Every structure is written in structure tokens, then in C-alpha cells.
Short mmCIF file of C-alpha atoms in Angstrom, two decimals:
data_model
loop_
_atom_site.label_atom_id
_atom_site.label_comp_id
_atom_site.label_asym_id
_atom_site.label_seq_id
_atom_site.Cartn_x
_atom_site.Cartn_y
_atom_site.Cartn_z
CA THR A 1 45.63 115.21 207.82
CA THR A 2 44.88 114.89 204.21
CA HIS A 3 48.40 113.65 203.57
CA LYS A 4 48.04 111.00 206.27
CA GLN A 5 44.73 109.82 204.84
CA LEU A 6 46.26 109.47 201.39
CA CYS A 7 49.09 107.50 202.81
CA VAL A 8 46.72 105.20 204.66
CA HIS A 9 44.46 104.45 201.75
CA THR A 10 47.22 104.24 199.00
CA HIS A 11 48.29 100.72 197.93
CA VAL A 12 51.89 99.93 198.81
CA PRO A 13 53.65 97.53 196.44
CA GLU A 14 55.14 94.35 197.88
CA GLU A 15 58.71 95.35 197.05
CA GLU A 16 58.30 98.54 199.10
CA LYS A 17 57.41 96.42 202.02
CA GLU A 18 60.83 94.73 201.82
CA GLU A 19 63.57 95.68 204.12
CA PRO A 20 65.44 98.87 203.30
CA SER A 21 68.72 97.03 202.82
CA LYS A 22 67.26 94.83 200.07
CA ARG A 23 65.76 97.83 198.33
CA ARG A 24 69.14 99.55 198.35
CA ARG A 25 70.84 96.49 196.78
CA LYS A 26 68.25 96.39 193.96
CA MET A 27 68.60 100.09 193.39
CA ASN A 28 72.37 99.72 193.24
CA ALA A 29 72.00 96.87 190.73
CA THR A 30 69.60 98.94 188.64
CA THR A 31 71.97 101.88 188.79
CA ALA A 32 74.83 99.60 187.75
CA ILE A 33 72.86 98.27 184.79
CA SER A 34 71.90 101.80 183.82
CA SER A 35 75.50 102.94 184.12
CA SER A 36 76.62 99.95 182.08
CA SER A 37 74.06 100.72 179.40
CA THR A 38 75.05 104.36 179.38
CA SER A 39 78.70 103.40 179.17
CA ALA A 40 77.98 100.96 176.33
CA SER A 41 75.99 103.63 174.55
CA ALA A 42 78.80 106.08 175.01
CA SER A 43 81.31 103.49 173.83
CA SER A 44 79.17 102.71 170.76
CA SER A 45 78.86 106.41 170.06
CA GLY A 46 82.62 106.75 170.37
CA THR A 47 83.20 103.85 167.97
CA ARG A 48 80.85 105.38 165.42
CA GLY A 49 82.67 108.64 165.79
CA THR A 50 86.01 106.97 165.31
CA ALA A 51 84.73 105.08 162.25
CA LEU A 52 83.29 108.29 160.83
CA ALA A 53 86.59 110.07 161.35
CA SER A 54 88.42 107.14 159.79
CA ARG A 55 86.10 107.25 156.75
CA ARG A 56 86.65 110.97 156.47
CA ARG A 57 90.41 110.45 156.55
CA SER A 58 90.09 107.64 153.94
CA SER A 59 87.93 109.81 151.74
CA PHE A 60 90.49 112.56 152.02
CA SER A 61 93.32 110.15 151.21
CA PHE A 62 91.35 108.72 148.23
CA ALA A 63 90.59 112.21 146.98
CA LYS A 64 94.22 113.14 147.42
CA GLY A 65 95.38 109.95 145.59
CA SER A 66 92.78 110.45 142.87
CA LEU A 67 93.97 113.99 142.43
CA GLY A 68 97.54 112.73 142.18
CA ARG A 69 96.61 110.12 139.57
CA THR A 70 94.68 112.74 137.62
CA SER A 71 97.72 114.99 137.67
CA GLN A 72 99.85 112.09 136.41
CA ARG A 73 97.38 111.40 133.58
CA ILE A 74 97.45 115.07 132.62
CA GLU A 75 101.26 115.04 132.54
CA THR A 76 101.28 111.82 130.50
CA HIS A 77 98.76 113.30 128.09
CA LYS A 78 100.92 116.39 127.72
CA ARG A 79 104.02 114.30 127.03
CA ASN A 80 102.16 112.17 124.46
CA HIS A 81 100.77 115.30 122.85
CA HIS A 82 104.24 116.81 122.51
CA ARG A 83 105.59 113.52 121.21
CA ARG A 84 102.85 113.31 118.59
CA LYS A 85 103.49 116.90 117.65
CA ARG A 86 107.20 116.24 117.19
CA ASN A 87 106.44 113.13 115.12
CA ALA A 88 103.97 115.09 113.03
CA ILE A 89 106.59 117.76 112.42
CA ALA A 90 109.16 115.11 111.49
CA THR A 91 106.66 113.36 109.23
CA SER A 92 105.73 116.64 107.62
CA ALA A 93 109.38 117.45 107.05
CA SER A 94 110.01 114.13 105.33
CA SER A 95 106.64 113.78 103.57
CA SER A 96 107.90 115.21 100.29
CA THR A 97 110.85 112.78 100.29
CA SER A 98 108.58 109.82 101.12
CA ALA A 99 106.06 110.77 98.45
CA GLU A 100 108.77 110.82 95.80
CA LYS A 101 109.43 107.15 96.51
CA VAL A 102 105.96 106.16 95.27
CA LEU A 103 106.21 104.99 91.65
CA PRO A 104 103.65 107.36 90.03
CA VAL A 105 105.11 110.36 91.88
CA TRP A 106 108.66 109.32 91.00
CA LEU A 107 107.70 109.00 87.33
CA THR A 108 106.11 112.45 87.40
CA ARG A 109 109.31 113.79 88.92
CA GLN A 110 111.30 112.17 86.10
CA ALA A 111 109.06 113.95 83.61
CA HIS A 112 109.74 117.28 85.33
CA LEU A 113 113.48 116.57 85.06
CA GLY A 114 113.09 115.91 81.33
CA ASN A 115 114.10 112.24 81.57
CA VAL A 116 110.77 111.01 80.20
CA ASP A 117 107.72 112.55 78.58
CA ASP A 118 104.17 112.53 79.91
CA ASP A 119 103.02 109.83 77.48
CA LEU A 120 105.75 107.47 78.66
CA VAL A 121 104.77 108.12 82.29
CA ILE A 122 101.19 107.08 81.50
CA ALA A 123 102.34 103.95 79.64
CA ILE A 124 104.61 102.79 82.49
CA ASN A 125 101.93 103.48 85.12
CA SER A 126 99.48 101.38 83.11
CA ILE A 127 101.94 98.49 83.01
CA ALA A 128 102.50 98.79 86.78
CA ILE A 129 98.75 98.59 87.39
CA ALA A 130 98.56 95.45 85.24
CA CYS A 131 101.42 93.94 87.30
CA LYS A 132 99.46 94.44 90.53
CA GLN A 133 96.48 92.61 89.06
CA ILE A 134 98.61 89.74 87.81
CA MET A 135 100.41 89.44 91.16
CA SER A 136 97.04 88.91 92.85
CA LEU A 137 96.11 86.23 90.31
CA VAL A 138 99.44 84.42 90.71
CA LYS A 139 99.05 84.30 94.50
CA ALA A 140 95.51 82.93 94.27
CA ALA A 141 96.06 80.68 91.24
CA PRO A 142 95.73 77.33 93.12
CA LEU A 143 92.51 78.51 94.80
CA GLN A 144 90.95 79.90 91.63
CA GLY A 145 91.83 76.94 89.43
CA ASN A 146 94.27 78.96 87.32
CA ILE A 147 97.04 76.37 87.28
CA GLY A 148 97.78 73.88 84.54
CA LEU A 149 97.72 74.16 80.76
CA ALA A 150 95.29 76.23 78.76
CA GLY A 151 95.38 73.76 75.90
CA GLY A 152 97.29 75.70 73.26
CA LYS A 153 100.74 76.86 72.15
CA ASN A 154 102.10 80.32 71.43
CA GLU A 155 104.04 81.43 68.37
CA SER A 156 107.30 80.35 70.00
CA GLY A 157 106.02 76.82 70.43
CA ASP A 158 105.65 76.98 74.20
CA GLU A 159 102.62 75.37 75.78
CA GLN A 160 100.40 78.07 77.21
CA LYS A 161 99.47 78.02 80.86
CA LYS A 162 96.10 79.35 81.97
CA LEU A 163 97.74 82.34 83.59
CA ASP A 164 99.70 83.04 80.39
CA VAL A 165 96.43 83.71 78.62
CA ILE A 166 94.82 85.65 81.49
CA ALA A 167 97.89 87.82 82.11
CA ASN A 168 98.20 88.52 78.40
CA ASP A 169 94.64 89.87 78.30
CA ILE A 170 95.29 92.06 81.36
CA PHE A 171 98.40 93.59 79.80
CA LEU A 172 96.70 94.15 76.46
CA ASN A 173 93.73 95.91 78.05
CA ALA A 174 95.95 98.07 80.27
CA VAL A 175 98.18 99.23 77.42
CA LYS A 176 95.30 99.74 74.99
CA GLN A 177 93.26 101.79 77.43
CA CYS A 178 96.14 104.08 78.33
CA GLY A 179 96.07 105.30 74.72
CA ARG A 180 99.83 105.74 74.43
CA SER A 181 100.75 102.80 72.21
CA SER A 182 99.92 102.20 68.58
CA VAL A 183 101.58 98.78 68.34
CA ILE A 184 101.73 96.06 71.00
CA VAL A 185 103.86 92.93 70.69
CA THR A 186 103.35 90.08 73.13
CA GLU A 187 104.68 86.55 73.36
CA GLU A 188 101.17 85.13 73.37
CA GLU A 189 100.02 86.80 70.11
CA ASP A 190 101.19 85.64 66.69
CA HIS A 191 101.01 89.15 65.21
CA PRO A 192 101.33 92.70 66.53
CA VAL A 193 98.20 94.06 68.18
CA PHE A 194 97.01 97.50 67.14
CA SER A 195 95.09 99.93 69.31
CA ALA A 196 91.79 100.70 67.57
CA THR A 197 91.91 104.35 68.60
CA ASN A 198 95.59 105.01 68.02
CA VAL A 199 96.66 103.11 64.90
CA GLY A 200 98.90 105.29 62.81
CA ASN A 201 99.47 108.02 65.39
CA GLY A 202 103.13 107.14 65.86
CA ASP A 203 102.96 106.41 69.61
CA TYR A 204 105.16 103.97 71.50
CA VAL A 205 105.74 100.34 70.56
CA VAL A 206 105.14 98.31 73.73
CA THR A 207 106.39 94.73 73.99
CA PHE A 208 106.06 92.24 76.83
CA ASP A 209 106.17 88.67 78.03
CA PRO A 210 103.18 88.57 80.41
CA ILE A 211 104.43 85.59 82.44
CA ASP A 212 108.10 84.67 82.21
CA GLY A 213 108.84 81.26 83.71
CA SER A 214 105.20 80.19 83.61
CA SER A 215 106.28 76.55 83.95
CA ASN A 216 107.05 77.44 87.59
CA ILE A 217 103.52 78.64 88.39
CA ASP A 218 102.12 75.27 89.48
CA ALA A 219 105.02 74.85 91.93
CA CYS A 220 104.68 78.41 93.30
CA VAL A 221 108.22 79.26 92.21
CA THR A 222 109.35 82.74 91.08
CA THR A 223 107.81 84.09 87.89
CA GLY A 224 107.39 87.57 86.45
CA ALA A 225 106.64 89.82 83.52
CA ILE A 226 109.19 91.53 81.23
CA PHE A 227 108.44 94.60 79.15
CA GLY A 228 110.16 96.94 76.74
CA ILE A 229 108.93 100.28 75.38
CA TYR A 230 110.43 101.35 72.07
CA SER A 231 110.53 104.75 70.41
CA PRO A 232 107.48 105.74 68.38
CA GLY A 233 107.93 104.58 64.83
CA GLU A 234 106.35 105.02 61.47
CA CYS A 235 103.29 102.89 60.86
CA ASP A 236 101.43 104.82 58.20
CA ILE A 237 98.15 103.33 57.09
CA ASP A 238 97.28 103.51 53.42
CA PRO A 239 93.56 102.82 52.90
CA THR A 240 94.36 101.29 49.52
CA GLN A 241 96.60 98.61 51.07
CA SER A 242 95.39 95.18 52.00
CA ALA A 243 95.26 94.01 55.61
CA GLU A 244 98.31 91.81 54.99
CA GLU A 245 100.34 94.76 53.70
CA ILE A 246 99.35 96.95 56.66
CA ILE A 247 100.38 94.22 59.13
CA LYS A 248 103.69 93.77 57.30
CA ASN A 249 104.47 97.51 57.44
CA CYS A 250 103.66 97.81 61.14
CA THR A 251 105.48 94.57 61.97
CA GLU A 252 108.63 95.94 60.36
CA ASN A 253 108.21 99.08 62.43
CA ALA A 254 108.16 96.96 65.60
CA ASN A 255 111.43 95.22 64.73
CA GLN A 256 113.76 97.64 66.48
CA SER A 257 117.10 97.12 68.21
CA GLY A 258 117.52 97.57 71.92
CA GLU A 259 119.12 100.94 71.29
CA ASN A 260 115.65 102.27 70.48
CA LEU A 261 114.32 101.30 73.90
CA VAL A 262 113.16 104.30 75.91
CA ALA A 263 112.22 102.16 78.92
CA ALA A 264 112.66 98.58 80.00
CA GLY A 265 111.78 96.66 83.10
CA TYR A 266 110.30 93.64 84.73
CA CYS A 267 107.92 92.82 87.55
CA MET A 268 108.92 89.81 89.64
CA PHE A 269 106.24 87.78 91.43
CA SER A 270 107.93 86.10 94.37
CA SER A 271 108.09 86.52 98.17
CA SER A 272 107.71 90.21 97.28
CA CYS A 273 106.37 91.84 94.16
CA VAL A 274 109.26 93.90 92.77
CA PHE A 275 109.00 96.35 89.87
CA MET A 276 112.39 97.14 88.28
CA ILE A 277 112.58 99.97 85.76
CA THR A 278 115.09 101.97 83.73
CA THR A 279 114.38 104.88 81.44
CA GLY A 280 118.01 105.29 80.47
CA HIS A 281 119.02 107.10 83.66
CA GLY A 282 119.95 104.25 85.98
CA VAL A 283 118.05 101.28 87.40
CA PHE A 284 115.47 101.71 90.14
CA GLY A 285 113.48 99.10 92.04
CA PHE A 286 110.06 99.43 93.66
CA THR A 287 108.50 96.90 96.02
CA LEU A 288 104.73 96.55 96.26
CA ASP A 289 103.32 97.67 99.60
CA GLU A 290 100.10 95.65 99.61
CA GLN A 291 98.55 97.69 102.43
CA ALA A 292 99.09 100.95 100.58
CA GLY A 293 98.50 99.36 97.17
CA GLU A 294 101.51 101.19 95.74
CA PHE A 295 105.00 100.39 94.49
CA ILE A 296 107.48 102.07 96.87
CA MET A 297 111.12 102.64 95.96
CA SER A 298 113.34 100.02 97.58
CA HIS A 299 116.40 100.07 95.27
CA GLU A 300 117.94 103.28 93.98
CA LYS A 301 120.56 103.56 91.22
CA LEU A 302 121.36 99.85 91.30
CA GLN A 303 124.79 98.70 90.14
CA ILE A 304 125.63 95.05 89.50
CA PRO A 305 128.31 94.17 92.07
CA ASP A 306 131.76 93.67 90.60
CA GLY A 307 135.32 93.09 91.73
CA LYS A 308 135.56 92.29 95.44
CA ASP A 309 131.85 93.03 95.90
CA MET A 310 130.78 90.43 93.32
CA LYS A 311 129.59 87.05 94.53
CA ARG A 312 131.08 84.25 92.44
CA ILE A 313 127.78 82.79 91.25
CA TYR A 314 127.01 81.34 87.85
CA SER A 315 123.62 80.38 86.51
CA GLY A 316 122.37 78.37 83.55
CA ASN A 317 120.75 75.07 82.75
CA ASN A 318 123.36 72.49 83.80
CA GLY A 319 121.18 69.79 82.28
CA ASN A 320 121.99 71.15 78.83
CA VAL A 321 125.75 71.67 79.28
CA ASN A 322 126.58 68.59 77.22
CA LEU A 323 124.64 70.17 74.35
CA TRP A 324 126.79 73.32 74.44
CA ALA A 325 129.91 74.07 72.42
CA PRO A 326 133.07 72.28 73.72
CA GLU A 327 134.72 75.51 74.86
CA LEU A 328 131.63 76.46 76.90
CA ARG A 329 131.61 73.02 78.53
CA GLU A 330 135.23 73.58 79.53
CA TYR A 331 134.36 77.04 80.82
CA VAL A 332 131.68 75.60 83.11
CA LYS A 333 134.09 72.92 84.28
CA GLN A 334 136.60 75.57 85.34
CA LEU A 335 133.87 77.52 87.09
CA GLN A 336 133.14 74.42 89.13
CA THR A 337 136.78 73.99 90.14
CA GLY A 338 137.56 77.69 90.62
CA GLU A 339 140.33 77.62 87.99
CA ILE A 340 138.49 80.15 85.85
CA ASP A 341 139.78 83.04 87.97
CA GLY A 342 142.89 81.39 89.39
CA ARG A 343 141.32 80.08 92.59
CA LYS A 344 141.50 76.32 92.12
CA GLY A 345 139.75 74.49 94.92
CA ASP A 346 137.42 77.44 95.52
CA PRO A 347 134.57 76.81 93.05
CA TRP A 348 131.91 79.25 91.97
CA SER A 349 128.44 78.67 93.45
CA TYR A 350 125.71 77.43 91.14
CA ARG A 351 122.17 78.81 91.29
CA TYR A 352 119.37 78.24 88.81
CA ILE A 353 115.65 79.00 89.10
CA GLY A 354 114.63 78.35 85.52
CA ALA A 355 113.00 81.75 85.00
CA LEU A 356 114.96 84.54 83.31
CA ILE A 357 113.59 87.15 85.70
CA GLY A 358 114.45 85.23 88.86
CA ASP A 359 117.98 84.34 87.76
CA PHE A 360 118.71 87.81 86.39
CA HIS A 361 117.32 89.56 89.48
CA ARG A 362 119.71 87.59 91.68
CA THR A 363 122.58 88.43 89.32
CA LEU A 364 121.57 92.11 89.38
CA LEU A 365 121.76 92.19 93.18
CA TYR A 366 124.66 89.80 93.86
CA GLY A 367 126.75 89.82 90.69
CA GLY A 368 128.16 86.87 88.75
CA ILE A 369 127.09 85.63 85.33
CA TRP A 370 124.00 84.10 83.71
CA LEU A 371 124.68 81.76 80.79
CA TYR A 372 122.13 81.20 78.06
CA PRO A 373 124.06 79.98 75.02
CA PRO A 374 122.70 78.19 71.96
CA ASP A 375 122.82 74.40 71.93
CA VAL A 376 122.39 71.64 69.38
CA LYS A 377 118.62 71.58 69.97
CA ALA A 378 118.08 75.36 70.07
CA THR A 379 120.68 76.97 67.82
CA GLU A 380 119.29 80.46 68.53
CA GLY A 381 118.42 79.89 72.16
CA LYS A 382 114.86 80.11 73.46
CA ALA A 383 114.48 83.62 74.90
CA ARG A 384 112.85 86.21 72.61
CA LEU A 385 115.01 89.14 71.57
CA LEU A 386 112.40 91.90 71.28
CA TYR A 387 110.56 91.53 74.60
CA GLU A 388 112.89 89.49 76.83
CA VAL A 389 116.58 89.62 75.88
CA ALA A 390 116.84 93.28 74.76
CA PRO A 391 114.97 94.72 77.79
CA ILE A 392 117.14 92.67 80.19
CA ALA A 393 120.24 93.81 78.30
CA MET A 394 119.24 97.45 78.72
CA ILE A 395 118.77 97.01 82.46
CA ALA A 396 122.14 95.24 82.75
CA GLU A 397 124.00 98.00 80.92
CA GLN A 398 122.26 100.72 82.93
CA ALA A 399 123.47 98.89 86.05
CA ASN A 400 127.08 98.95 84.80
CA GLY A 401 126.97 95.32 83.68
CA MET A 402 127.27 93.64 80.29
CA ALA A 403 124.95 91.66 78.02
CA THR A 404 126.45 89.90 75.00
CA ARG A 405 125.85 87.04 72.58
CA GLY A 406 127.63 85.21 69.75
CA GLU A 407 130.22 82.45 69.54
CA MET A 408 132.83 84.65 71.18
CA ALA A 409 130.35 86.40 73.48
CA ASN A 410 131.43 89.67 71.90
CA GLU A 411 128.23 90.84 70.18
CA ARG A 412 126.40 93.53 72.08
CA VAL A 413 122.78 92.42 72.51
CA MET A 414 121.48 96.00 72.33
CA GLU A 415 122.72 96.38 68.75
CA VAL A 416 120.94 93.37 67.29
CA ILE A 417 117.97 94.16 65.03
CA PRO A 418 115.39 91.35 65.04
CA MET A 419 114.18 90.00 61.73
CA SER A 420 110.84 89.00 63.22
CA ILE A 421 108.91 89.97 66.31
CA HIS A 422 109.37 86.55 67.91
CA GLN A 423 113.04 86.07 67.01
CA LYS A 424 115.03 84.17 69.61
CA SER A 425 118.46 84.98 70.93
CA PRO A 426 121.13 83.59 73.27
CA MET A 427 122.66 85.85 75.92
CA PHE A 428 125.49 86.09 78.46
CA VAL A 429 124.73 88.72 81.10
CA GLY A 430 126.13 89.78 84.43
CA SER A 431 129.01 91.61 86.10
CA THR A 432 131.34 93.27 83.61
CA SER A 433 134.42 91.42 84.87
CA ALA A 434 132.61 88.06 84.68
CA VAL A 435 131.44 88.59 81.08
CA GLN A 436 134.86 89.87 80.06
CA GLY A 437 136.37 86.79 81.72
CA LEU A 438 134.14 84.62 79.54
CA GLN A 439 135.19 86.54 76.42
CA LYS A 440 138.86 86.07 77.30
CA PHE A 441 138.37 82.35 77.95
CA LEU A 442 136.56 81.79 74.64
CA LYS A 443 139.23 83.69 72.74
CA GLU A 444 141.90 81.42 74.23
CA HIS A 445 140.00 78.12 73.88
CA LYS A 446 137.91 78.53 70.75
CA LYS A 447 138.97 75.86 68.25
#
């Protein structure tokens, strides 16, 4: 009864009053929508699951690839490490050989071998340091205003360039401060220069031309410095003597033949800075490594090419040929036709820089002959014997070449004793066969 009463008094919604068939259709539609929603939810859940699995597989693949790349980097690192180790071992094995190619080390080695003494090593090193400074000045001369004339003339009558004066001061300071020279002779000083702390101690006589070919500086053409170091001499100072007498005594001590040279060389300022040196045991060349700041050996035991190895090159001032002796004019003519060595129609090549260092350096490396005879305007030539001609002659002879002078080109330059510190001298220098060919020609054609 209670149940019936509840049913009677309970409100029945309108849709429940509808026919049963309609209610069933709505229920089916609702069920369909619910099933669709459930299916969509399941599908979405499946998609997320698939994506998650895909990400997991990607992560695994990435980790696997990353691990592979890491392994490759480790192997590469190992290979590079072993390569560096091998290079280090190779470098270590050759380090002693490489070090010996540096000029100061090489000089020290020469001292150990007994070829030079410690004082000479110090003197040569001081000159090399001066050459580095001058090379820097030559390269920057146009920027620093160091081109043009200085406004004076040296003892030889040459007009002094600004760099002549600057380079001279650099050389003087370097040689003085090394304390191994009692007398210094330079082209730019009228008289010998004495070291204030070493006068009378009998140390080396150092001579040099601070800038050879200085007329080329303004045009940025090859120049250089030539030096010669002579055996210690006797320059005793008597306090009772006048200054003039002391200078005379020490000047006479400086007037030595090339046979008294214990070292000779030059430093060429060109596309490279090359320091050539002989101490009587062959000719060696060192090229300036500007990054290292050191001269490194680049030419060992140089020999002037001769015979089939010699290049048929002659050098000299062709503008002055008409001022030369008749037989020398004929000699040049036959060089130009090739008749001089029986090869008519095959002339010798002509090369001329106008700087002794540049022309001789080419002759030293290629062979041939450099002609610097006297002429009607300069009966003794223009090059100075003590600090240009004699040092070059020593280098030539140490390189198995020849250096002569005289009407018949048969006087050995190294034997000539200068009468004054600025004495001039002619010279014929080059391959032995070329100089001997000149001697033979002059003997046959001299009138």
C-alpha cells in the first residue's frame, strides 16, 4: 500500500509519459553516444600510448646514437693522443739537431769543437743582434722617415743616407757593449773607434760597412751589412804619447791583410734577412725567422757552383765598361756573345743589382763572376779593402771560389795589406773556373 501511495503522489516526468517505443529509441541513441564517447576515449588513450611508446623508442635510439657518437669521440681522442705522442717523441728525438741550427747554439758548438774561442762567439752574436735591429729599420724606413740623405759625406766621399748614420750607431753600440773589441773600424767614421773599457787589452779588431748599397734604400732594393773580425793586435798605450800618436799606433794595428781575418760575413736585407758567416771552416748561412726572432741555419757548407753546375752569369756596372781597360772591354764583349768559353751564339746572362752584397750573394749561390775593375775615374775602384773586399774574398775562398785583383787579375785579395783603413780596391770574384778564364783571357790579350 505504501508503495502504491508513493507511486500515486510522485511526479512523473513528461518524457516518461511518452510511448515505450520512443523511450527505447532515445535510450539507444544515448547508449550509442556513450559508446561512441567511450570508443573515442579508448582510441585517444591508445594514441597516447602509441605516442608514448614511440617517444620511448626514440629516446632509446637517441641514447643509443649518442652513446655511439661518444664512443667515436673517445676513439678519435685516443688516436689524436697517440699521434701527438708520436710527434712529441719525434720532436724530442730531433730537438738537439734543430737547436744546433740556431745561430747562437751553432756558434757555441763551434767553440766546443775548437774552431772559435768564446770571445769571438760573443762578438759575432753581438753583430747578429745589431743586424736584426737594422733589418727592422730598413723595412720601416719609408714609414719612419728614414729615407733620403743625412746631409753629410763619409771618409770615402760617399753621401751619407739617414740609415747609414743610424745603422752605424747601432753597430758601434753593439760591438762596444760586447766588450770583445779594442778597435772598431767603420766606413762612416774617419778614424778607428776605441772601446773606452777595452783600449789596449789586445782584443779583436772589428770592421764593418753598416749599410752596403745604401743608394738602393729609397727604392727598397737589396742592401746589407758587411763585417770582418781580425786577430787581436798590439795597440799599446803609452801615457806619455799624444792623442795623435796613440791614434796612429792603433790605426797601423788595424791595417791587416785578409789572412788575419778570423771571421767574415755579411747580413743581407732583402725578401729574407740572411746572415752569412765563415770562421775559416766553411761558409754557413742563417735566415732570420721573424716569429722566433732567431737566425736559423738555411745553408750549410756552401760551395760556389762550378763546372756544369755553374750558371753562366756575369755582373758589373755595364755603364762604366767604356771606362775600363781595352782588354776588359773585349772580355765583356765575348761574354755577351758566348765566345769567351767557346759557345758563340750562347751569351752569358747579365745581372747587376748595384750592391756588393746582393751581387755577390747571387754569385755565391749560382756561380759566375762579379767584375769590379778600376776605371779612368776610380783607378783603385770604390769598394773598401779592409771591411768590404777582404771579408768577401775570405767568404769566396772558403766556398771554393776565387777573389783576385790587379791588371792581370792574378793578385790574391787576401794577401793585400792596406796602407790606410779606408783604402779602396778593385776585385774579380766568383767561380774558380770563371776567374781563371778571366786570367787566361787577360794574359792572351793584354797589350
